[in-house]
mmCIF file of C-alpha atoms in Angstrom:
data_model
loop_
_atom_site.group_PDB
_atom_site.id
_atom_site.type_symbol
_atom_site.label_atom_id
_atom_site.label_comp_id
_atom_site.label_asym_id
_atom_site.label_seq_id
_atom_site.Cartn_x
_atom_site.Cartn_y
_atom_site.Cartn_z
ATOM 1 C CA MET Y 23 -14.474 72.346 38.813
ATOM 2 C CA CYS Y 24 -14.914 72.346 35.119
ATOM 3 C CA THR Y 25 -18.187 74.405 34.737
ATOM 4 C CA SER Y 26 -20.319 75.238 31.740
ATOM 5 C CA ILE Y 27 -21.607 78.325 33.469
ATOM 6 C CA ILE Y 28 -21.351 81.097 30.588
ATOM 7 C CA GLU Y 29 -23.476 83.796 29.506
ATOM 8 C CA VAL Y 30 -22.351 86.129 26.288
ATOM 9 C CA VAL Y 31 -24.115 89.465 25.665
ATOM 10 C CA ARG Y 32 -23.673 92.184 23.002
ATOM 11 C CA ALA Y 33 -21.513 95.000 24.350
ATOM 12 C CA GLU Y 34 -21.227 98.656 22.984
ATOM 13 C CA GLY Y 35 -18.378 100.617 24.133
ATOM 14 C CA MET Y 36 -14.712 100.446 24.683
ATOM 15 C CA ALA Y 37 -12.134 98.785 27.094
ATOM 16 C CA LYS Y 38 -8.743 99.383 27.923
ATOM 17 C CA ARG Y 39 -5.848 96.911 27.726
ATOM 18 C CA GLY Y 40 -2.306 98.218 28.356
ATOM 19 C CA ASP Y 41 -2.209 101.667 26.847
ATOM 20 C CA GLN Y 42 -4.690 100.909 24.078
ATOM 21 C CA TRP Y 43 -8.385 101.301 24.011
ATOM 22 C CA PHE Y 44 -10.307 99.046 21.503
ATOM 23 C CA PRO Y 45 -14.010 98.783 20.632
ATOM 24 C CA LEU Y 46 -16.135 95.935 22.126
ATOM 25 C CA SER Y 47 -18.557 93.735 20.713
ATOM 26 C CA GLN Y 48 -19.280 91.165 23.463
ATOM 27 C CA THR Y 49 -19.319 90.725 27.250
ATOM 28 C CA VAL Y 50 -18.604 87.232 28.437
ATOM 29 C CA VAL Y 51 -19.718 86.143 31.987
ATOM 30 C CA ALA Y 52 -18.395 82.874 33.473
ATOM 31 C CA TYR Y 53 -18.175 81.049 36.844
ATOM 32 C CA ASP Y 54 -14.866 78.901 36.648
ATOM 33 C CA HIS Y 55 -11.867 78.374 38.461
ATOM 34 C CA ALA Y 56 -9.630 81.360 38.593
ATOM 35 C CA ARG Y 57 -6.819 81.422 35.855
ATOM 36 C CA HIS Y 58 -4.835 84.247 37.724
ATOM 37 C CA ALA Y 59 -6.600 85.384 41.046
ATOM 38 C CA PRO Y 60 -5.349 83.440 43.941
ATOM 39 C CA LEU Y 61 -8.794 82.261 44.375
ATOM 40 C CA GLY Y 62 -10.704 78.917 43.666
ATOM 41 C CA ASP Y 63 -13.796 79.583 41.668
ATOM 42 C CA VAL Y 64 -14.693 82.915 40.436
ATOM 43 C CA ILE Y 65 -17.042 84.912 38.330
ATOM 44 C CA THR Y 66 -14.923 86.082 35.236
ATOM 45 C CA LEU Y 67 -15.932 88.978 33.110
ATOM 46 C CA ASP Y 68 -14.322 89.019 29.610
ATOM 47 C CA PHE Y 69 -14.829 92.313 27.539
ATOM 48 C CA VAL Y 70 -13.892 91.333 24.204
ATOM 49 C CA ASN Y 71 -13.818 92.131 20.390
ATOM 50 C CA GLY Y 72 -13.644 88.757 18.667
ATOM 51 C CA GLU Y 73 -13.117 90.615 14.985
ATOM 52 C CA LEU Y 74 -9.907 92.187 16.586
ATOM 53 C CA GLY Y 75 -8.383 88.709 17.696
ATOM 54 C CA ALA Y 76 -8.154 86.984 20.989
ATOM 55 C CA GLY Y 77 -5.992 89.605 22.382
ATOM 56 C CA ALA Y 78 -8.701 92.473 22.429
ATOM 57 C CA ARG Y 79 -9.723 91.516 25.713
ATOM 58 C CA ALA Y 80 -9.978 93.157 29.072
ATOM 59 C CA GLY Y 81 -10.262 90.254 31.638
ATOM 60 C CA VAL Y 82 -11.614 90.447 35.338
ATOM 61 C CA GLU Y 83 -11.680 87.676 37.894
ATOM 62 C CA LEU Y 84 -14.024 88.443 40.982
ATOM 63 C CA THR Y 85 -14.982 86.370 44.022
ATOM 64 C CA LEU Y 86 -18.778 85.598 43.955
ATOM 65 C CA GLU Y 87 -19.167 87.814 46.821
ATOM 66 C CA THR Y 88 -17.618 91.059 45.194
ATOM 67 C CA ALA Y 89 -19.378 90.141 41.908
ATOM 68 C CA LYS Y 90 -22.722 90.358 43.695
ATOM 69 C CA GLU Y 91 -21.740 93.665 45.246
ATOM 70 C CA LEU Y 92 -20.664 94.701 41.640
ATOM 71 C CA ARG Y 93 -24.063 93.721 40.378
ATOM 72 C CA ALA Y 94 -25.861 95.809 43.092
ATOM 73 C CA ALA Y 95 -23.655 98.867 42.212
ATOM 74 C CA LEU Y 96 -24.505 98.387 38.611
ATOM 75 C CA ASP Y 97 -28.245 98.114 39.446
ATOM 76 C CA ARG Y 98 -28.037 101.348 41.575
ATOM 77 C CA ALA Y 99 -26.132 103.297 38.830
ATOM 78 C CA ILE Y 100 -28.424 102.038 36.042
ATOM 79 C CA ALA Y 101 -31.554 102.778 37.993
ATOM 80 C CA ALA Y 102 -30.228 106.364 38.577
ATOM 81 C CA ALA Y 103 -29.178 106.719 34.833
ATOM 82 C CA ASP Y 104 -32.574 105.412 33.644
ATOM 83 C CA TYR Y 105 -34.179 108.286 35.888
ATOM 84 C CA GLU Y 106 -31.624 110.853 34.442
ATOM 85 C CA GLU Y 107 -32.672 109.593 30.930
ATOM 86 C CA ALA Y 108 -36.478 109.752 31.595
ATOM 87 C CA GLU Y 109 -36.106 113.201 33.175
ATOM 88 C CA VAL Y 110 -34.187 114.704 30.500
ATOM 89 C CA ARG Y 111 -36.211 113.148 27.602
ATOM 90 C CA GLY Y 112 -39.579 113.394 29.294
ATOM 91 C CA LYS Y 113 -40.039 109.568 28.743
ATOM 92 C CA GLY Y 114 -41.637 107.909 31.834
ATOM 93 C CA GLY Y 115 -40.455 110.184 34.611
ATOM 94 C CA VAL Y 116 -42.507 111.817 37.069
ATOM 95 C CA PRO Y 117 -44.644 114.739 35.403
ATOM 96 C CA ARG Y 118 -43.491 117.426 37.926
ATOM 97 C CA LEU Y 119 -39.972 116.429 37.387
ATOM 98 C CA VAL Y 120 -40.104 116.446 33.635
ATOM 99 C CA ARG Y 121 -38.487 119.491 31.846
ATOM 100 C CA ALA Y 122 -37.377 120.574 28.569
ATOM 101 C CA ALA Y 123 -33.987 119.213 27.823
ATOM 102 C CA MET T 23 24.154 59.194 32.740
ATOM 103 C CA SER T 24 24.178 61.899 35.595
ATOM 104 C CA PHE T 25 21.330 61.539 38.276
ATOM 105 C CA TYR T 26 19.427 64.452 36.666
ATOM 106 C CA ARG T 27 18.785 63.696 32.767
ATOM 107 C CA GLY T 28 19.269 66.500 30.313
ATOM 108 C CA MET T 29 16.687 67.264 27.734
ATOM 109 C CA THR T 30 16.017 69.039 24.342
ATOM 110 C CA CYS T 31 12.806 71.000 23.776
ATOM 111 C CA GLU T 32 11.183 72.397 20.676
ATOM 112 C CA ASN T 33 8.197 73.145 18.830
ATOM 113 C CA VAL T 34 7.237 71.147 16.011
ATOM 114 C CA THR T 35 4.173 71.429 13.522
ATOM 115 C CA ILE T 36 1.922 68.457 12.936
ATOM 116 C CA LYS T 37 -0.957 67.964 10.878
ATOM 117 C CA GLY T 38 -3.925 68.154 13.125
ATOM 118 C CA ASP T 39 -7.647 67.394 12.436
ATOM 119 C CA LYS T 40 -8.438 67.586 8.656
ATOM 120 C CA GLY T 41 -5.008 68.116 7.955
ATOM 121 C CA THR T 42 -4.614 71.628 9.500
ATOM 122 C CA PRO T 43 -1.156 72.243 10.772
ATOM 123 C CA ILE T 44 -0.876 72.817 14.456
ATOM 124 C CA THR T 45 1.990 73.422 17.054
ATOM 125 C CA ALA T 46 2.958 70.920 19.306
ATOM 126 C CA TYR T 47 5.673 71.228 22.226
ATOM 127 C CA VAL T 48 8.010 68.389 22.375
ATOM 128 C CA ALA T 49 10.449 67.457 25.178
ATOM 129 C CA ARG T 50 13.006 64.916 24.491
ATOM 130 C CA PRO T 51 15.189 63.069 27.089
ATOM 131 C CA ALA T 52 18.879 62.959 26.651
ATOM 132 C CA GLY T 53 20.242 59.900 25.333
ATOM 133 C CA PRO T 54 19.670 57.135 22.547
ATOM 134 C CA GLY T 55 16.504 55.910 24.106
ATOM 135 C CA PRO T 56 14.248 54.063 23.290
ATOM 136 C CA PHE T 57 11.755 55.929 25.364
ATOM 137 C CA PRO T 58 8.219 55.402 26.157
ATOM 138 C CA GLY T 59 5.921 58.012 24.599
ATOM 139 C CA VAL T 60 3.536 60.500 26.361
ATOM 140 C CA VAL T 61 0.969 62.540 24.668
ATOM 141 C CA LEU T 62 -0.402 65.411 27.066
ATOM 142 C CA ILE T 63 -3.944 66.980 26.284
ATOM 143 C CA HIS T 64 -4.001 70.315 27.906
ATOM 144 C CA HIS T 65 -6.702 71.709 29.959
ATOM 145 C CA LEU T 66 -9.428 74.456 29.222
ATOM 146 C CA PRO T 67 -6.965 77.352 30.523
ATOM 147 C CA GLY T 68 -5.152 76.274 27.174
ATOM 148 C CA TRP T 69 -1.848 75.620 25.966
ATOM 149 C CA SER T 70 -0.468 77.117 29.105
ATOM 150 C CA GLU T 71 2.831 77.229 30.690
ATOM 151 C CA LEU T 72 1.586 74.667 33.209
ATOM 152 C CA TYR T 73 1.339 72.068 30.453
ATOM 153 C CA ILE T 74 4.616 73.032 28.805
ATOM 154 C CA GLU T 75 6.354 72.648 31.995
ATOM 155 C CA THR T 76 4.384 69.192 32.890
ATOM 156 C CA THR T 77 5.676 68.111 29.279
ATOM 157 C CA ARG T 78 9.065 68.687 30.491
ATOM 158 C CA ARG T 79 8.536 66.957 33.609
ATOM 159 C CA PHE T 80 7.835 63.643 31.551
ATOM 160 C CA ALA T 81 10.998 64.094 29.745
ATOM 161 C CA HIS T 82 12.894 64.471 33.049
ATOM 162 C CA HIS T 83 11.352 60.995 33.941
ATOM 163 C CA GLY T 84 12.483 59.559 30.877
ATOM 164 C CA TYR T 85 9.605 59.897 28.545
ATOM 165 C CA LEU T 86 9.303 61.423 25.157
ATOM 166 C CA ALA T 87 6.531 63.878 25.562
ATOM 167 C CA ILE T 88 4.268 65.869 23.137
ATOM 168 C CA CYS T 89 1.663 68.565 23.820
ATOM 169 C CA ALA T 90 -0.100 69.889 20.941
ATOM 170 C CA ASN T 91 -1.846 73.361 20.792
ATOM 171 C CA LEU T 92 -5.519 72.281 20.476
ATOM 172 C CA TYR T 93 -6.727 75.884 20.461
ATOM 173 C CA GLU T 94 -4.356 77.129 17.665
ATOM 174 C CA ARG T 95 -7.030 77.712 15.152
ATOM 175 C CA GLU T 96 -8.950 79.523 17.655
ATOM 176 C CA GLY T 97 -5.956 81.971 18.662
ATOM 177 C CA GLY T 98 -4.949 83.210 15.234
ATOM 178 C CA GLY T 99 -1.579 81.005 15.283
ATOM 179 C CA SER T 100 0.572 79.534 17.751
ATOM 180 C CA ASP T 101 2.017 83.080 19.109
ATOM 181 C CA GLY T 102 -1.525 83.791 20.416
ATOM 182 C CA ASN T 103 -1.385 84.708 24.207
ATOM 183 C CA PRO T 104 -2.663 81.197 25.617
ATOM 184 C CA ASP T 105 -4.765 82.982 28.267
ATOM 185 C CA ASP T 106 -6.623 85.285 25.965
ATOM 186 C CA VAL T 107 -6.995 82.405 23.436
ATOM 187 C CA ALA T 108 -8.491 79.986 26.484
ATOM 188 C CA ALA T 109 -11.094 83.031 27.096
ATOM 189 C CA LYS T 110 -12.163 82.981 23.510
ATOM 190 C CA VAL T 111 -12.615 79.197 23.538
ATOM 191 C CA ARG T 112 -14.521 79.332 26.732
ATOM 192 C CA ALA T 113 -16.715 81.964 25.230
ATOM 193 C CA GLU T 114 -17.304 79.833 22.243
ATOM 194 C CA GLY T 115 -18.252 76.684 24.591
ATOM 195 C CA GLY T 116 -14.932 74.853 24.079
ATOM 196 C CA ILE T 117 -13.638 73.031 21.061
ATOM 197 C CA ALA T 118 -15.503 70.159 19.252
ATOM 198 C CA ASP T 119 -14.789 66.759 20.553
ATOM 199 C CA SER T 120 -14.083 65.530 16.979
ATOM 200 C CA GLN T 121 -11.246 68.067 16.210
ATOM 201 C CA MET T 122 -9.935 67.279 19.620
ATOM 202 C CA VAL T 123 -9.693 63.594 18.530
ATOM 203 C CA GLY T 124 -8.094 64.529 15.042
ATOM 204 C CA ASP T 125 -5.494 66.743 16.639
ATOM 205 C CA THR T 126 -4.560 64.102 19.427
ATOM 206 C CA GLU T 127 -4.389 61.437 16.670
ATOM 207 C CA ALA T 128 -1.807 63.607 14.986
ATOM 208 C CA ALA T 129 0.301 63.776 18.004
ATOM 209 C CA VAL T 130 0.003 60.049 18.726
ATOM 210 C CA LYS T 131 1.132 59.426 15.029
ATOM 211 C CA TRP T 132 3.894 61.831 15.546
ATOM 212 C CA MET T 133 5.147 59.942 18.554
ATOM 213 C CA ARG T 134 4.916 56.587 17.084
ATOM 214 C CA ALA T 135 6.723 57.731 14.170
ATOM 215 C CA GLN T 136 9.948 58.716 16.402
ATOM 216 C CA PRO T 137 12.993 56.401 15.913
ATOM 217 C CA ASP T 138 13.670 56.904 19.852
ATOM 218 C CA CYS T 139 9.892 56.108 20.900
ATOM 219 C CA ASN T 140 9.989 52.419 22.211
ATOM 220 C CA GLY T 141 6.339 52.026 20.722
ATOM 221 C CA LYS T 142 4.386 52.398 23.588
ATOM 222 C CA VAL T 143 2.353 55.443 24.082
ATOM 223 C CA GLY T 144 0.604 56.728 27.031
ATOM 224 C CA LEU T 145 -2.172 59.660 27.074
ATOM 225 C CA ILE T 146 -2.927 61.943 29.891
ATOM 226 C CA GLY T 147 -5.048 65.090 30.396
ATOM 227 C CA SER T 148 -6.733 67.042 33.250
ATOM 228 C CA CYS T 149 -9.805 69.030 33.625
ATOM 229 C CA SER T 150 -11.316 69.286 30.036
ATOM 230 C CA GLY T 151 -8.349 67.512 28.990
ATOM 231 C CA GLY T 152 -9.112 64.479 31.197
ATOM 232 C CA ARG T 153 -12.442 64.220 29.622
ATOM 233 C CA HIS T 154 -10.711 64.488 26.044
ATOM 234 C CA ALA T 155 -7.990 61.905 26.982
ATOM 235 C CA PHE T 156 -10.890 59.408 28.083
ATOM 236 C CA ILE T 157 -12.912 60.115 24.946
ATOM 237 C CA TYR T 158 -9.773 59.612 22.852
ATOM 238 C CA ALA T 159 -8.925 56.248 24.236
ATOM 239 C CA CYS T 160 -12.517 55.160 23.817
ATOM 240 C CA GLN T 161 -12.524 56.158 20.022
ATOM 241 C CA LYS T 162 -8.990 55.304 19.032
ATOM 242 C CA HIS T 163 -7.153 52.189 19.824
ATOM 243 C CA ASP T 164 -3.446 53.491 19.309
ATOM 244 C CA VAL T 165 -2.655 54.437 22.707
ATOM 245 C CA ASP T 166 -1.487 51.728 25.664
ATOM 246 C CA ALA T 167 -2.551 53.488 28.628
ATOM 247 C CA VAL T 168 -4.739 56.567 29.699
ATOM 248 C CA VAL T 169 -4.671 58.926 32.642
ATOM 249 C CA GLU T 170 -7.738 60.841 33.318
ATOM 250 C CA GLN T 171 -7.299 63.731 35.966
ATOM 251 C CA TRP T 172 -10.678 65.006 37.167
ATOM 252 C CA GLY T 173 -12.308 65.036 33.854
ATOM 253 C CA GLY T 174 -15.351 67.252 34.165
ATOM 254 C CA GLY T 175 -18.220 66.544 31.797
ATOM 255 C CA VAL T 176 -17.691 62.738 31.298
ATOM 256 C CA VAL T 177 -21.027 62.270 32.674
ATOM 257 C CA MET T 178 -23.502 64.651 30.819
ATOM 258 C CA ALA T 179 -27.189 65.176 30.737
ATOM 259 C CA ALA T 180 -28.975 65.214 27.435
ATOM 260 C CA SER T 181 -29.659 68.843 27.793
ATOM 261 C CA GLU T 182 -25.616 69.574 27.698
ATOM 262 C CA LEU T 183 -25.196 67.691 24.601
ATOM 263 C CA ASN T 184 -24.535 69.983 21.439
ATOM 264 C CA ASP T 185 -22.939 70.065 18.159
ATOM 265 C CA LYS T 186 -19.456 70.102 19.603
ATOM 266 C CA LYS T 187 -20.204 67.693 22.176
ATOM 267 C CA PRO T 188 -22.704 65.256 20.543
ATOM 268 C CA LYS T 189 -22.269 62.246 22.716
ATOM 269 C CA ALA T 190 -21.439 61.852 26.432
ATOM 270 C CA PRO T 191 -18.205 60.293 27.069
ATOM 271 C CA ILE T 192 -19.647 57.915 29.698
ATOM 272 C CA ASP T 193 -21.596 56.454 26.854
ATOM 273 C CA MET T 194 -18.389 55.668 24.978
ATOM 274 C CA THR T 195 -16.999 53.344 27.915
ATOM 275 C CA ALA T 196 -17.417 50.305 25.961
ATOM 276 C CA GLY T 197 -14.882 51.324 23.364
ATOM 277 C CA LEU T 198 -12.153 51.914 25.897
ATOM 278 C CA SER T 199 -9.194 50.166 24.359
ATOM 279 C CA CYS T 200 -6.520 50.530 27.095
ATOM 280 C CA PRO T 201 -5.928 50.394 31.062
ATOM 281 C CA LEU T 202 -7.371 53.668 32.483
ATOM 282 C CA LEU T 203 -5.961 55.530 35.545
ATOM 283 C CA GLY T 204 -8.515 57.842 37.187
ATOM 284 C CA ILE T 205 -7.511 60.874 39.510
ATOM 285 C CA PHE T 206 -10.048 62.714 41.499
ATOM 286 C CA GLY T 207 -10.449 65.163 44.353
ATOM 287 C CA ASN T 208 -13.520 64.368 46.552
ATOM 288 C CA ASP T 209 -14.211 68.123 47.019
ATOM 289 C CA ASP T 210 -14.706 68.734 43.343
ATOM 290 C CA ARG T 211 -17.761 69.649 41.894
ATOM 291 C CA ALA T 212 -17.287 68.870 38.234
ATOM 292 C CA PRO T 213 -16.872 66.130 38.138
ATOM 293 C CA SER T 214 -18.590 65.484 41.808
ATOM 294 C CA PRO T 215 -18.079 62.412 43.603
ATOM 295 C CA GLU T 216 -21.373 61.144 42.478
ATOM 296 C CA GLN T 217 -20.420 61.392 38.778
ATOM 297 C CA VAL T 218 -17.300 59.783 39.571
ATOM 298 C CA ASN T 219 -19.190 56.795 41.001
ATOM 299 C CA GLN T 220 -21.304 56.814 37.670
ATOM 300 C CA HIS T 221 -18.147 56.782 35.904
ATOM 301 C CA GLU T 222 -16.685 53.763 37.667
ATOM 302 C CA ALA T 223 -19.778 51.992 37.474
ATOM 303 C CA GLU T 224 -20.052 52.193 33.757
ATOM 304 C CA LEU T 225 -16.319 50.758 33.523
ATOM 305 C CA LYS T 226 -17.016 47.855 35.916
ATOM 306 C CA LYS T 227 -20.228 46.939 34.002
ATOM 307 C CA GLN T 228 -18.258 47.013 30.818
ATOM 308 C CA GLY T 229 -15.402 45.084 32.366
ATOM 309 C CA LYS T 230 -12.670 47.522 31.801
ATOM 310 C CA THR T 231 -9.085 47.613 33.372
ATOM 311 C CA TYR T 232 -8.995 50.672 35.409
ATOM 312 C CA GLU T 233 -8.037 52.228 38.667
ATOM 313 C CA PHE T 234 -9.494 55.074 40.315
ATOM 314 C CA HIS T 235 -7.834 57.034 43.006
ATOM 315 C CA ARG T 236 -9.808 59.565 45.034
ATOM 316 C CA TYR T 237 -8.300 62.097 47.519
ATOM 317 C CA ASP T 238 -9.905 63.583 50.552
ATOM 318 C CA GLY T 239 -9.188 67.375 51.326
ATOM 319 C CA ALA T 240 -8.582 67.945 47.507
ATOM 320 C CA GLY T 241 -10.865 69.639 44.844
ATOM 321 C CA HIS T 242 -10.611 70.302 41.246
ATOM 322 C CA GLY T 243 -7.073 70.918 39.877
ATOM 323 C CA PHE T 244 -5.176 69.913 42.919
ATOM 324 C CA PHE T 245 -1.940 69.375 40.777
ATOM 325 C CA TYR T 246 -1.876 73.073 39.681
ATOM 326 C CA TRP T 247 0.955 74.293 41.912
ATOM 327 C CA HIS T 248 0.467 77.747 41.132
ATOM 328 C CA ARG T 249 -3.221 77.870 42.421
ATOM 329 C CA PRO T 250 -4.706 77.823 45.745
ATOM 330 C CA LEU T 251 -6.364 74.594 44.649
ATOM 331 C CA TYR T 252 -3.042 72.745 44.998
ATOM 332 C CA ARG T 253 -2.664 70.124 47.582
ATOM 333 C CA ALA T 254 0.860 68.954 48.106
ATOM 334 C CA GLU T 255 0.555 65.856 49.717
ATOM 335 C CA GLN T 256 -2.330 64.417 47.483
ATOM 336 C CA CYS T 257 -0.713 65.763 44.370
ATOM 337 C CA MET T 258 2.672 63.951 45.087
ATOM 338 C CA ASP T 259 0.848 60.763 46.138
ATOM 339 C CA ALA T 260 -1.084 60.786 42.683
ATOM 340 C CA TRP T 261 2.079 61.577 40.777
ATOM 341 C CA GLY T 262 3.445 58.175 42.415
ATOM 342 C CA LYS T 263 0.455 56.511 41.065
ATOM 343 C CA ILE T 264 0.960 58.012 37.534
ATOM 344 C CA TRP T 265 4.912 56.928 37.463
ATOM 345 C CA ALA T 266 3.662 53.526 38.467
ATOM 346 C CA PHE T 267 0.871 53.380 36.053
ATOM 347 C CA PHE T 268 2.930 54.600 33.204
ATOM 348 C CA GLY T 269 6.018 52.555 34.280
ATOM 349 C CA LYS T 270 3.966 49.160 34.200
ATOM 350 C CA HIS T 271 2.041 49.763 31.115
ATOM 351 C CA LEU T 272 4.549 51.850 28.731
ATOM 352 C CA ALA T 273 7.664 49.516 29.479
ATOM 353 C CA LYS T 274 8.776 47.571 26.782
#
C-alpha cells in the first residue's frame, strides 16, 4: 500500500541514534508499508531534526496493535504527568491536594 | 559468451531537473552490444539496495540499465543513507512530479546517448515509482515501453492534489505515448482493485495499447524479496511478463 497517511508535529526534546543524542524539531507519524520490520503495514514514528540533516533521525516501526498500546500508555502517563504538574503548580488541581511547591 | 553474462557497474552524474546534478547507478552488460535500455524509477523507500540490485538484474538479462537517485536533493548528496533520506521525503509529502519528470528525462537522455544502446528505451517503476513511470510516459514521448508496478495514486481525489502533485495521473492518460504493462496485486489497497479498474477503463476509453496482470494472493510490493509482502509464485510469473514485454518492444 502506498498511503499518504502522515502527520507531522513539533517536537521539543532529544533522541538517541547510536551513541549520539541530538535535539529534536519534529515527530513524523505515518502509516505505510514497513521498511525494516518483518511486517506488512506499520505505524512509523520518526523523531527528526531536519536542520541537522536526514541522518538526524530515530525511527520506529510498530504494528497497529502495539501502536495503540503505546498511545494508551502515553495517555496514561500524560494524564498522570498533568496531574503532577497541576498539583505542584496549583493549577487546576483538586484544592485539598494543592500545596506549595 | 558464457551462460552468465558479466557486467560492469558504476555511479554516474547526470544533469537532472533544472540542470541539477544527480547521481545514477548504471549496470552495463559485458560485450559490444548494442543493448536495449531500461530506466528504473525507484520507489518511495528511496534509492534503495533493492533498486540497485534490480538495476543489475536488468543488466544480467542483457539490458543497459540506469537508476537515478530522485531523492538526492533532499538527502544532502549521494552518500546520504537512503533509508533516512526516504523518511525525510515521506515527511515532506514526496517529491514534486515535475522534478521527477525532469530527473527521469535526464536518465532517458543519458541512455539514448550511449553508443552501446540499441536506441530503444523502456521505463519501469514500482509503488510511487510505478505512478511516476506512468506520468512520465504520458508527459514525454521518448520511451518505447513502460511498466507500471502497483502505482499508488494514479487515481486521486481532488482533495489529494497539491503543488507537488497538481494533476491526477489518470487524467493524463490521453498523452500515453507507448505500450503499457501494468502489474498489480488484488489484495493491495493503494492501488485498490477498484482503482485499477478505473485506470484500465480510462486506458480503454483513450484507445491505448496496454496489458494488465492482476494477481490473487498478492498485495502491495509482492516483488520485494526481503519483505513479508513477497509472493514468489506471483512475482516470478510477473517477471516473465516483464521480460516478454520488454523483449517485444525494446528489440531492434
